[in-house]
Short mmCIF file of C-alpha atoms in Angstrom, two decimals:
data_model
loop_
_atom_site.label_atom_id
_atom_site.label_comp_id
_atom_site.label_asym_id
_atom_site.label_seq_id
_atom_site.Cartn_x
_atom_site.Cartn_y
_atom_site.Cartn_z
CA MET U 1 68.85 -114.37 98.24
CA LYS U 2 65.23 -114.26 99.32
CA LYS U 3 65.87 -110.96 101.07
CA VAL U 4 67.28 -109.48 97.85
CA ALA U 5 64.31 -110.75 95.86
CA LEU U 6 61.89 -109.28 98.38
CA LEU U 7 63.75 -105.96 98.31
CA VAL U 8 63.64 -105.84 94.51
CA PHE U 9 59.92 -106.71 94.58
CA PHE U 10 59.25 -103.98 97.14
CA VAL U 11 61.19 -101.39 95.09
CA LEU U 12 59.29 -102.36 91.93
CA CYS U 13 55.95 -102.09 93.73
CA LEU U 14 56.90 -98.71 95.16
CA ALA U 15 58.06 -97.49 91.75
CA SER U 16 54.83 -98.74 90.20
CA VAL U 17 52.73 -96.90 92.78
CA ILE U 18 54.73 -93.68 92.43
CA GLY U 19 54.72 -93.94 88.62
CA GLY U 20 50.99 -94.59 88.54
CA LYS U 21 50.32 -91.61 90.77
CA LEU U 22 52.48 -89.35 88.63
CA TYR U 23 50.72 -90.62 85.48
CA TRP U 24 47.25 -90.01 86.85
CA ASN U 25 48.22 -86.62 88.24
CA HIS U 26 49.51 -85.68 84.78
CA LYS U 27 46.36 -87.01 83.11
CA ILE U 28 44.14 -85.16 85.56
CA ASP U 29 46.08 -81.93 84.95
CA ARG U 30 45.60 -82.36 81.18
CA VAL U 31 41.88 -82.96 81.62
CA LYS U 32 41.60 -79.87 83.82
CA ALA U 33 43.54 -77.79 81.30
CA ALA U 34 41.38 -79.02 78.42
CA SER U 35 38.23 -78.36 80.43
CA LEU U 36 39.40 -74.85 81.30
CA ALA U 37 40.26 -74.12 77.66
CA GLN U 38 36.84 -75.39 76.53
CA SER U 39 35.17 -73.31 79.20
CA LYS U 40 36.97 -70.20 77.94
CA GLN U 41 35.98 -71.00 74.37
CA ASP U 42 32.36 -71.53 75.39
CA SER U 43 32.39 -68.28 77.34
CA ALA U 44 33.85 -66.39 74.38
CA ARG U 45 31.32 -67.96 72.02
CA LEU U 46 28.42 -67.10 74.30
CA GLN U 47 29.74 -63.57 74.73
CA GLY U 48 29.95 -63.27 70.95
CA LEU U 49 26.39 -64.55 70.59
CA SER U 50 25.26 -62.09 73.23
CA THR U 51 26.92 -59.24 71.34
CA ASP U 52 25.38 -60.38 68.05
CA ASP U 53 21.95 -60.61 69.68
CA SER U 54 22.37 -57.15 71.16
CA ASP U 55 23.40 -55.70 67.80
CA GLN U 56 20.44 -57.39 66.12
CA ARG U 57 18.01 -56.04 68.70
CA SER U 58 19.47 -52.56 68.26
CA PHE U 59 19.12 -52.82 64.48
CA GLU U 60 15.53 -54.04 64.72
CA LYS U 61 14.71 -51.19 67.10
CA LYS U 62 15.98 -48.67 64.55
CA LEU U 63 13.72 -50.23 61.92
CA ALA U 64 10.63 -50.26 64.13
CA LYS U 65 8.73 -47.28 62.63
CA LEU U 66 9.62 -47.83 58.99
CA PRO U 67 6.93 -49.15 56.62
CA GLU U 68 6.65 -52.94 57.02
CA SER U 69 7.89 -53.76 53.52
CA VAL U 70 10.86 -51.43 53.99
CA LYS U 71 11.72 -53.16 57.27
CA LYS U 72 11.77 -56.53 55.52
CA ALA U 73 13.90 -55.12 52.69
CA ALA U 74 16.34 -53.64 55.21
CA GLU U 75 16.66 -56.92 57.12
CA LYS U 76 17.32 -58.79 53.89
CA ALA U 77 19.78 -56.19 52.65
CA ASN U 78 21.62 -56.21 55.98
CA GLN U 79 22.06 -60.00 55.81
CA LYS U 80 23.23 -60.03 52.20
CA ASN U 81 25.22 -56.78 52.08
CA GLY U 82 22.61 -55.34 49.74
CA HIS U 83 20.78 -52.02 49.55
CA VAL U 84 17.29 -50.74 50.24
CA GLN U 85 16.30 -48.86 47.10
CA ILE U 86 14.24 -45.69 47.59
CA VAL U 87 12.96 -43.72 44.61
CA MET U 88 11.77 -40.13 44.97
CA ILE U 89 9.71 -38.81 42.06
CA GLY U 90 8.97 -35.09 41.99
CA GLY U 91 10.02 -31.58 41.07
CA LYS U 92 13.23 -29.69 41.64
CA SER U 93 12.72 -29.62 45.42
CA GLU U 94 13.20 -33.40 45.45
CA GLN U 95 16.88 -33.09 44.54
CA GLU U 96 17.73 -31.44 47.85
CA LEU U 97 15.19 -33.42 49.86
CA ALA U 98 16.65 -36.66 48.55
CA ALA U 99 20.18 -35.66 49.52
CA GLN U 100 19.00 -34.79 53.03
CA LEU U 101 17.00 -38.00 53.34
CA GLN U 102 20.01 -40.02 52.20
CA GLN U 103 22.16 -38.36 54.86
CA THR U 104 19.51 -39.07 57.49
CA PHE U 105 19.42 -42.77 56.60
CA ASP U 106 23.23 -42.90 56.58
CA ASN U 107 23.39 -41.32 60.02
CA ARG U 108 20.86 -43.80 61.37
CA PHE U 109 22.00 -47.03 59.70
CA GLY U 110 25.49 -46.35 58.37
CA GLU U 111 26.39 -45.72 54.77
CA LEU U 112 25.32 -47.98 51.91
CA LEU U 113 22.34 -49.78 53.47
CA PHE U 114 19.84 -47.28 52.02
CA SER U 115 20.16 -45.78 48.55
CA VAL U 116 17.98 -42.81 47.52
CA THR U 117 17.45 -42.21 43.79
CA VAL U 118 15.82 -39.03 42.45
CA LYS U 119 13.62 -38.94 39.33
CA THR U 120 12.75 -35.33 38.47
CA ILE U 121 9.58 -34.47 36.57
CA ASP U 122 10.08 -30.72 36.14
CA GLY U 123 7.98 -29.40 33.28
CA LEU U 124 5.65 -32.42 33.25
CA ASN U 125 2.04 -32.54 34.31
CA SER U 126 0.41 -35.63 35.79
CA LEU U 127 -0.70 -37.02 32.43
CA ASN U 128 2.86 -36.76 31.09
CA VAL U 129 4.17 -38.43 34.23
CA MET U 130 1.81 -41.36 33.75
CA LYS U 131 3.25 -41.98 30.29
CA LYS U 132 6.76 -42.19 31.76
CA SER U 133 5.84 -43.93 35.00
CA ALA U 134 7.37 -47.33 34.15
CA ASP U 135 10.82 -45.77 33.83
CA LEU U 136 10.31 -43.39 36.74
CA LEU U 137 9.69 -46.24 39.17
CA LYS U 138 13.05 -47.88 38.51
CA PRO U 139 16.02 -47.01 40.76
CA ALA U 140 19.56 -46.76 39.43
CA GLN U 141 20.06 -50.47 40.18
CA GLY U 142 17.79 -53.36 41.09
CA SER U 143 14.12 -52.86 41.93
CA PRO U 144 12.45 -50.27 44.20
CA ASP U 145 11.63 -51.05 47.81
CA LEU U 146 9.96 -47.69 48.44
CA VAL U 147 8.61 -44.99 46.10
CA LEU U 148 7.79 -41.47 47.27
CA TYR U 149 5.71 -39.69 44.64
CA THR U 150 5.06 -35.93 44.69
CA PRO U 151 2.39 -35.12 42.08
CA PRO U 152 3.14 -32.05 39.92
CA ILE U 153 -0.02 -30.31 41.03
CA TYR U 154 1.27 -26.82 40.24
CA ALA U 155 2.07 -27.94 36.69
CA ASP U 156 -1.44 -29.46 36.57
CA ASP U 157 -3.03 -26.09 37.34
CA ARG U 158 -5.34 -25.12 34.45
CA SER U 159 -4.26 -28.15 32.40
CA VAL U 160 -5.16 -31.27 34.41
CA SER U 161 -8.20 -31.64 36.68
CA THR U 162 -7.94 -32.49 40.36
CA GLY U 163 -9.72 -35.76 39.62
CA ASP U 164 -7.17 -36.71 36.96
CA THR U 165 -4.28 -35.85 39.30
CA GLN U 166 -5.81 -38.18 41.89
CA THR U 167 -6.36 -40.90 39.28
CA VAL U 168 -2.72 -40.80 38.21
CA VAL U 169 -1.60 -41.21 41.84
CA ARG U 170 -3.77 -44.31 42.17
CA MET U 171 -2.62 -45.73 38.83
CA ILE U 172 1.07 -45.30 39.66
CA ALA U 173 0.52 -46.97 43.04
CA GLU U 174 -1.24 -49.88 41.32
CA GLN U 175 1.45 -50.15 38.66
CA LEU U 176 4.14 -50.34 41.35
CA SER U 177 2.16 -52.98 43.25
CA LYS U 178 1.75 -55.17 40.18
CA LYS U 179 5.34 -54.96 38.95
CA TYR U 180 7.16 -54.83 42.31
CA LYS U 181 4.87 -56.63 44.74
CA HIS U 182 7.11 -56.09 47.75
CA ALA U 183 7.52 -52.32 47.27
CA ALA U 184 5.88 -49.62 49.41
CA PHE U 185 4.25 -46.56 47.85
CA PHE U 186 3.81 -43.22 49.58
CA LEU U 187 2.11 -40.09 48.36
CA ASN U 188 4.31 -37.14 49.26
CA PRO U 189 1.85 -34.23 48.96
CA PRO U 190 2.99 -31.00 47.33
CA ASN U 191 3.42 -28.28 49.94
CA TYR U 192 0.94 -25.47 50.32
CA SER U 193 1.17 -22.26 48.33
CA SER U 194 1.59 -18.89 50.01
CA GLN U 195 -0.15 -17.18 47.08
CA LEU U 196 -2.87 -19.47 45.67
CA PRO U 197 -5.47 -20.60 48.25
CA TYR U 198 -7.38 -22.65 45.67
CA MET U 199 -4.27 -24.78 45.08
CA ASN U 200 -4.15 -25.55 48.78
CA GLU U 201 -7.70 -26.83 48.52
CA ARG U 202 -6.64 -29.11 45.66
CA ILE U 203 -3.76 -30.43 47.78
CA ASP U 204 -6.14 -31.21 50.64
CA GLU U 205 -8.50 -33.00 48.23
CA LEU U 206 -5.56 -35.00 46.87
CA THR U 207 -4.48 -36.07 50.36
CA ASP U 208 -8.02 -36.92 51.45
CA GLU U 209 -8.55 -39.08 48.37
CA ALA U 210 -5.28 -40.91 49.02
CA ASP U 211 -6.49 -41.69 52.54
CA ASN U 212 -9.79 -42.95 51.11
CA GLN U 213 -7.88 -45.20 48.70
CA LYS U 214 -5.73 -46.55 51.58
CA ILE U 215 -2.62 -45.02 50.01
CA SER U 216 0.10 -44.18 52.55
CA VAL U 217 0.85 -40.47 52.90
CA VAL U 218 3.89 -38.57 54.20
CA LYS U 219 2.26 -36.55 57.00
CA TYR U 220 4.16 -33.28 57.04
CA LEU U 221 1.56 -30.68 56.01
CA SER U 222 0.14 -30.58 59.53
CA GLU U 223 3.45 -28.95 60.51
CA TRP U 224 3.34 -26.41 57.65
CA PRO U 225 2.87 -22.74 58.71
CA LYS U 226 -0.53 -21.13 58.43
CA GLU U 227 -1.68 -18.17 56.32
CA ALA U 228 0.87 -15.36 55.87
CA LYS U 229 3.68 -17.33 57.56
CA ARG U 230 3.71 -19.72 54.59
CA ALA U 231 5.74 -17.14 52.67
CA ASP U 232 8.62 -17.80 55.09
CA VAL U 233 9.09 -21.41 53.93
CA VAL U 234 8.84 -21.07 50.14
CA ALA U 235 10.66 -19.32 47.33
CA ALA U 236 9.41 -16.28 45.40
CA ASP U 237 7.12 -18.46 43.26
CA GLY U 238 5.06 -19.16 46.38
CA HIS U 239 5.36 -22.95 46.43
CA THR U 240 8.94 -24.20 45.95
CA MET U 241 10.36 -25.19 49.34
CA ASN U 242 13.21 -23.12 50.69
CA LYS U 243 15.62 -24.38 53.36
CA SER U 244 13.11 -23.77 56.14
CA GLY U 245 10.42 -25.67 54.24
CA GLN U 246 12.78 -28.55 53.60
CA LYS U 247 13.57 -28.74 57.31
CA ILE U 248 9.86 -29.08 58.14
CA TRP U 249 9.54 -31.95 55.66
CA LEU U 250 12.68 -33.73 56.85
CA ASP U 251 11.87 -33.32 60.56
CA SER U 252 8.39 -34.72 59.95
CA ILE U 253 9.45 -37.79 57.98
CA THR U 254 12.30 -38.39 60.45
CA LYS U 255 9.77 -38.48 63.28
CA GLN U 256 7.21 -40.50 61.30
CA TRP U 257 9.75 -43.20 60.42
CA GLY U 258 11.83 -43.13 63.62
CA LEU U 259 15.02 -42.03 61.88
CA LYS U 260 16.58 -40.15 64.82
#
């Protein structure tokens, strides 16, 4: 009887040892599996963060040469699925320039981040523009982040003095600053005439005064042809940009703002 009891006790002990080992092996396998799964999740998360960081750095690099306020507007718009609102105020050349600038921004940043609105002032001189400036500064939606203003200096000829043209530029810049504190203002100088040298002098005076007033300027006239070659980049009127003139402007602003 004692032998039977000892045998039963030995079998139970052996079963307990084997069962315990199987239990702990199973538990260890589950811990290993859970640890491996967590490791894969962590790796995927870190890889995702790395990708996000890389995309953000790439985006910030594309913004690097834009005006500071425009960079901030673009970062905010990118986070909130919004738009950077650009308003171009000028003559009939602005219609085509705006379409080309919009395409350039779309190519650089994808569609919808930047929105270019055109406000034409054909037939108006600078004094007339000043009267309408409050409406001209507004984009189609929201508030402007950047305004490019091309003064109607050819319409001003013999009706508005150079000094008054310069004053209107300053007043529009100040009006924008007061109403839309975050917005950037750029003077986009009218292009040189192939027929009227005295108008070219007025344009230079306008640009110099803007520099003196610390007003930002689109620097494209340094690339404009000299003397007789100016006829190659304008229409028959001697000052409206043709396709070649538009390319000079777009190439210059693309380089100035790092839009390639």
